[in-house]
Short mmCIF file of C-alpha atoms in Angstrom, two decimals:
data_model
loop_
_atom_site.label_atom_id
_atom_site.label_comp_id
_atom_site.label_asym_id
_atom_site.label_seq_id
_atom_site.Cartn_x
_atom_site.Cartn_y
_atom_site.Cartn_z
CA UNK O 1 102.10 158.61 -72.78
CA UNK O 2 102.01 155.96 -70.03
CA UNK O 3 103.34 153.05 -72.10
CA UNK O 4 106.64 153.10 -73.97
CA UNK O 5 108.06 150.48 -76.30
CA UNK O 6 111.65 149.70 -77.17
CA UNK O 7 112.19 148.13 -80.59
CA UNK O 8 115.88 148.99 -80.88
CA UNK O 9 117.71 146.66 -83.24
CA UNK O 10 114.52 145.33 -84.81
CA UNK O 11 113.21 145.73 -88.35
CA UNK O 12 109.56 146.01 -89.36
CA UNK O 13 107.56 146.20 -92.57
CA UNK O 14 104.56 148.55 -92.69
CA UNK O 15 102.29 148.54 -95.74
CA UNK O 16 100.14 151.57 -96.53
CA UNK O 17 102.81 153.59 -94.74
CA UNK O 18 102.27 156.88 -96.56
CA UNK O 19 99.26 158.08 -94.56
CA UNK O 20 96.76 157.41 -91.78
CA UNK O 21 97.25 154.40 -89.51
CA UNK O 22 100.20 153.15 -91.56
CA UNK O 23 102.16 156.36 -91.24
CA UNK O 24 101.43 156.60 -87.51
CA UNK O 25 102.59 153.04 -86.91
CA UNK O 26 105.76 153.70 -88.90
CA UNK O 27 106.39 156.90 -86.93
CA UNK O 28 105.93 155.26 -83.53
CA UNK O 29 108.12 152.30 -84.47
CA UNK O 30 110.86 154.69 -85.57
CA UNK O 31 110.52 156.66 -82.35
CA UNK O 32 110.88 153.38 -80.46
CA UNK O 33 114.22 152.68 -82.14
CA UNK O 34 113.19 150.33 -84.96
CA UNK O 35 114.22 150.37 -88.58
CA UNK O 36 111.11 150.51 -90.79
CA UNK O 37 110.59 149.35 -94.35
CA UNK O 38 107.55 151.40 -95.33
CA UNK O 39 105.75 150.59 -98.56
CA UNK O 40 102.99 152.42 -100.39
CA UNK O 41 101.94 153.24 -103.94
CA UNK O 42 103.21 156.78 -103.49
CA UNK O 43 104.91 158.94 -100.86
CA UNK O 44 104.96 162.66 -100.19
CA UNK O 45 107.13 164.64 -97.79
CA UNK O 46 105.83 162.90 -94.68
CA UNK O 47 108.37 164.16 -92.16
CA UNK O 48 109.85 160.71 -91.52
CA UNK O 49 113.06 161.53 -93.37
CA UNK O 50 114.41 162.98 -90.12
CA UNK O 51 114.99 159.39 -88.94
CA UNK O 52 117.67 158.95 -91.59
CA UNK O 53 118.58 155.41 -92.60
CA UNK O 54 116.12 153.97 -90.07
CA UNK O 55 113.31 154.99 -92.45
CA UNK O 56 113.36 152.94 -95.64
CA UNK O 57 110.42 153.93 -97.89
CA UNK O 58 109.72 151.95 -101.05
CA UNK O 59 107.14 152.43 -103.79
CA UNK O 60 105.12 149.22 -104.00
CA UNK O 61 101.68 148.05 -105.00
CA UNK O 62 101.05 145.17 -102.59
CA UNK O 63 98.97 143.39 -105.22
CA UNK O 64 102.15 142.89 -107.25
CA UNK O 65 103.00 139.74 -105.34
CA UNK O 66 106.39 138.94 -106.86
CA UNK O 67 107.48 142.56 -106.51
CA UNK O 68 106.50 142.49 -102.83
CA UNK O 69 108.76 139.53 -102.18
CA UNK O 70 111.60 141.20 -104.07
CA UNK O 71 111.32 144.34 -101.93
CA UNK O 72 111.46 142.22 -98.78
CA UNK O 73 114.42 140.21 -100.10
CA UNK O 74 116.42 143.32 -100.98
CA UNK O 75 115.72 144.92 -97.59
CA UNK O 76 116.74 141.80 -95.68
CA UNK O 77 119.96 141.51 -97.69
CA UNK O 78 120.87 145.10 -96.78
CA UNK O 79 119.49 145.47 -93.25
CA UNK O 80 118.76 142.05 -91.79
CA UNK O 81 115.70 139.97 -91.05
CA UNK O 82 112.35 141.47 -90.05
CA UNK O 83 110.70 141.07 -86.66
CA UNK O 84 107.20 141.90 -87.80
CA UNK O 85 104.74 143.22 -90.35
CA UNK O 86 101.81 145.60 -90.03
CA UNK O 87 99.47 145.35 -92.99
CA UNK O 88 97.59 148.65 -93.31
CA UNK O 89 97.22 148.82 -97.09
CA UNK O 90 93.66 148.37 -98.28
CA UNK O 91 90.92 149.57 -100.58
CA UNK O 92 87.25 150.40 -100.13
CA UNK O 93 84.42 150.85 -102.58
CA UNK O 94 80.68 151.43 -102.44
CA UNK O 95 79.23 148.60 -104.51
CA UNK O 96 75.46 148.17 -104.07
CA UNK O 97 74.27 144.61 -104.67
CA UNK O 98 72.01 145.62 -107.57
CA UNK O 99 75.02 146.89 -109.53
CA UNK O 100 77.54 144.32 -108.29
CA UNK O 101 80.46 143.94 -110.66
CA UNK O 102 82.78 140.93 -110.65
CA UNK O 103 85.78 142.97 -111.75
CA UNK O 104 85.38 145.59 -109.05
CA UNK O 105 84.80 142.94 -106.39
CA UNK O 106 87.88 141.05 -107.55
CA UNK O 107 89.99 144.22 -107.26
CA UNK O 108 88.86 144.63 -103.66
CA UNK O 109 89.64 141.01 -102.89
CA UNK O 110 93.09 141.28 -104.43
CA UNK O 111 94.06 144.21 -102.19
CA UNK O 112 92.22 143.34 -98.98
CA UNK O 113 92.67 139.58 -98.93
CA UNK O 114 95.13 138.16 -101.47
CA UNK O 115 97.84 140.70 -100.54
CA UNK O 116 97.47 139.66 -96.89
CA UNK O 117 97.78 135.97 -97.75
CA UNK O 118 100.85 136.72 -99.87
CA UNK O 119 102.63 138.44 -96.98
CA UNK O 120 101.83 135.54 -94.67
CA UNK O 121 103.38 133.18 -97.23
CA UNK O 122 106.47 135.34 -97.74
CA UNK O 123 107.28 135.36 -94.04
CA UNK O 124 106.86 131.63 -93.65
CA UNK O 125 110.42 131.58 -95.02
CA UNK O 126 113.07 131.68 -92.33
CA UNK O 127 115.44 133.69 -94.48
CA UNK O 128 113.16 136.74 -94.16
CA UNK O 129 112.06 136.65 -90.51
CA UNK O 130 113.63 136.85 -87.10
CA UNK O 131 113.38 133.93 -84.68
CA UNK O 132 110.32 135.55 -83.08
CA UNK O 133 107.95 137.13 -85.59
CA UNK O 134 104.63 138.98 -85.37
CA UNK O 135 102.21 140.04 -88.08
CA UNK O 136 99.28 142.39 -87.52
CA UNK O 137 96.41 142.94 -89.95
CA UNK O 138 94.54 146.23 -89.76
CA UNK O 139 90.91 145.39 -90.48
CA UNK O 140 87.57 147.20 -90.33
CA UNK O 141 84.44 147.03 -88.23
CA UNK O 142 82.65 146.51 -91.54
CA UNK O 143 83.66 142.86 -91.21
CA UNK O 144 81.35 142.66 -88.19
CA UNK O 145 78.70 145.34 -88.70
CA UNK O 146 76.60 145.54 -91.86
CA UNK O 147 76.35 148.78 -93.81
CA UNK O 148 74.54 149.48 -97.04
CA UNK O 149 76.56 149.23 -100.24
CA UNK O 150 79.56 147.71 -98.45
CA UNK O 151 78.76 144.01 -98.86
CA UNK O 152 81.73 143.27 -101.09
CA UNK O 153 84.13 145.35 -99.01
CA UNK O 154 82.94 143.69 -95.81
CA UNK O 155 83.34 140.26 -97.38
CA UNK O 156 86.99 140.93 -98.20
CA UNK O 157 87.72 142.12 -94.67
CA UNK O 158 85.95 139.10 -93.18
CA UNK O 159 87.97 136.82 -95.42
CA UNK O 160 91.24 138.41 -94.31
CA UNK O 161 90.39 138.18 -90.61
CA UNK O 162 89.39 134.53 -90.92
CA UNK O 163 92.57 133.77 -92.84
CA UNK O 164 94.70 135.38 -90.12
CA UNK O 165 93.01 133.36 -87.36
CA UNK O 166 93.40 130.10 -89.27
CA UNK O 167 97.00 130.80 -90.31
CA UNK O 168 97.82 131.64 -86.67
CA UNK O 169 96.97 128.07 -85.72
CA UNK O 170 99.05 126.62 -88.56
CA UNK O 171 102.10 128.76 -87.77
CA UNK O 172 102.04 128.83 -83.96
CA UNK O 173 104.67 126.09 -83.78
CA UNK O 174 107.06 128.19 -85.87
CA UNK O 175 107.07 131.07 -83.35
CA UNK O 176 105.04 133.22 -85.74
CA UNK O 177 102.18 135.21 -84.24
CA UNK O 178 99.31 136.59 -86.31
CA UNK O 179 96.62 138.92 -84.99
CA UNK O 180 94.22 141.53 -86.33
CA UNK O 181 92.98 144.91 -85.17
CA UNK O 182 89.46 145.95 -86.13
CA UNK O 183 89.09 149.70 -86.41
CA UNK O 184 85.85 151.45 -85.58
CA UNK O 185 85.38 155.18 -85.14
CA UNK O 186 88.96 156.27 -85.69
CA UNK O 187 89.39 159.77 -87.09
CA UNK O 188 90.72 159.79 -90.62
CA UNK O 189 89.47 156.29 -91.43
CA UNK O 190 86.70 155.19 -93.77
CA UNK O 191 84.41 154.14 -90.92
CA UNK O 192 84.21 157.69 -89.59
CA UNK O 193 83.77 159.09 -93.07
CA UNK O 194 80.77 156.81 -93.68
CA UNK O 195 79.34 156.85 -90.14
CA UNK O 196 75.62 157.45 -90.05
CA UNK O 197 73.31 159.10 -87.53
CA UNK O 198 73.54 156.07 -85.26
CA UNK O 199 77.01 157.18 -84.23
CA UNK O 200 76.33 160.90 -83.83
CA UNK O 201 77.69 162.20 -80.56
CA UNK O 202 79.89 159.16 -79.95
CA UNK O 203 83.55 159.82 -79.19
CA UNK O 204 86.11 159.22 -81.90
CA UNK O 205 89.45 157.53 -81.49
CA UNK O 206 92.72 158.68 -83.02
CA UNK O 207 95.38 157.02 -85.11
CA UNK O 208 97.53 157.10 -81.98
CA UNK O 209 94.94 154.97 -80.17
CA UNK O 210 95.07 152.37 -82.93
CA UNK O 211 98.87 152.43 -83.18
CA UNK O 212 99.23 151.78 -79.46
CA UNK O 213 97.37 148.48 -79.73
CA UNK O 214 99.33 147.50 -82.84
CA UNK O 215 102.70 148.17 -81.20
CA UNK O 216 101.62 146.10 -78.20
CA UNK O 217 100.87 143.17 -80.52
CA UNK O 218 104.30 143.53 -82.10
CA UNK O 219 106.05 143.62 -78.74
CA UNK O 220 107.28 140.86 -76.44
CA UNK O 221 104.48 141.70 -74.02
CA UNK O 222 102.15 139.98 -76.50
CA UNK O 223 104.38 136.96 -77.07
CA UNK O 224 101.58 134.60 -76.01
CA UNK O 225 98.86 136.31 -78.08
CA UNK O 226 98.02 134.87 -81.46
CA UNK O 227 94.89 134.29 -83.55
CA UNK O 228 93.13 137.14 -81.75
CA UNK O 229 91.22 140.17 -82.97
CA UNK O 230 91.23 143.47 -81.05
CA UNK O 231 88.56 146.10 -81.55
CA UNK O 232 89.67 149.73 -81.34
#
């Protein structure tokens, strides 16, 4: 690895931390000296226990908005304010337009958009965040490239990205940075699983590739980057 990060003495929240991009981000933050509050709907033996008290897993459904704030409040009381958030939790669903269902679409919106907005709101409060604070949304190329049966999913991702860009402008004066990372052909993600013949033979990225960009956005080297979207 040519680039190394040092997050010693800093705390971070990672949602969707039980697998995939979320777990990799949590792992690399821990390796860089951070303390990580990792939340997910369930955890298995993920190997992160070796980091001891630096790894703080919590069972949480991010769509339970009051519960999310309580988890943050309890962590801050015990371990101190957070320096950043990486929002990896999300949901996907094939929902063709001819069988569109308001309930199913609302469930997608609640996870992929409302939960993001809730975290932005929570960390507007000084009592939860460090003086310099960064939030990174993990999004999907589906927000930019159309695919059959993914209209509702794509809409939720587009909404979240637009919200992050707009909120970045509102919060820039508070030393809060918000950016997003759009994932394309990353192994183990939904885009690769649903990739069609158009992408046959194209190289695939890894969760490590995605995590590297995310850690950069959390670091001081990106202290003048906000309201941006990075494609990986």
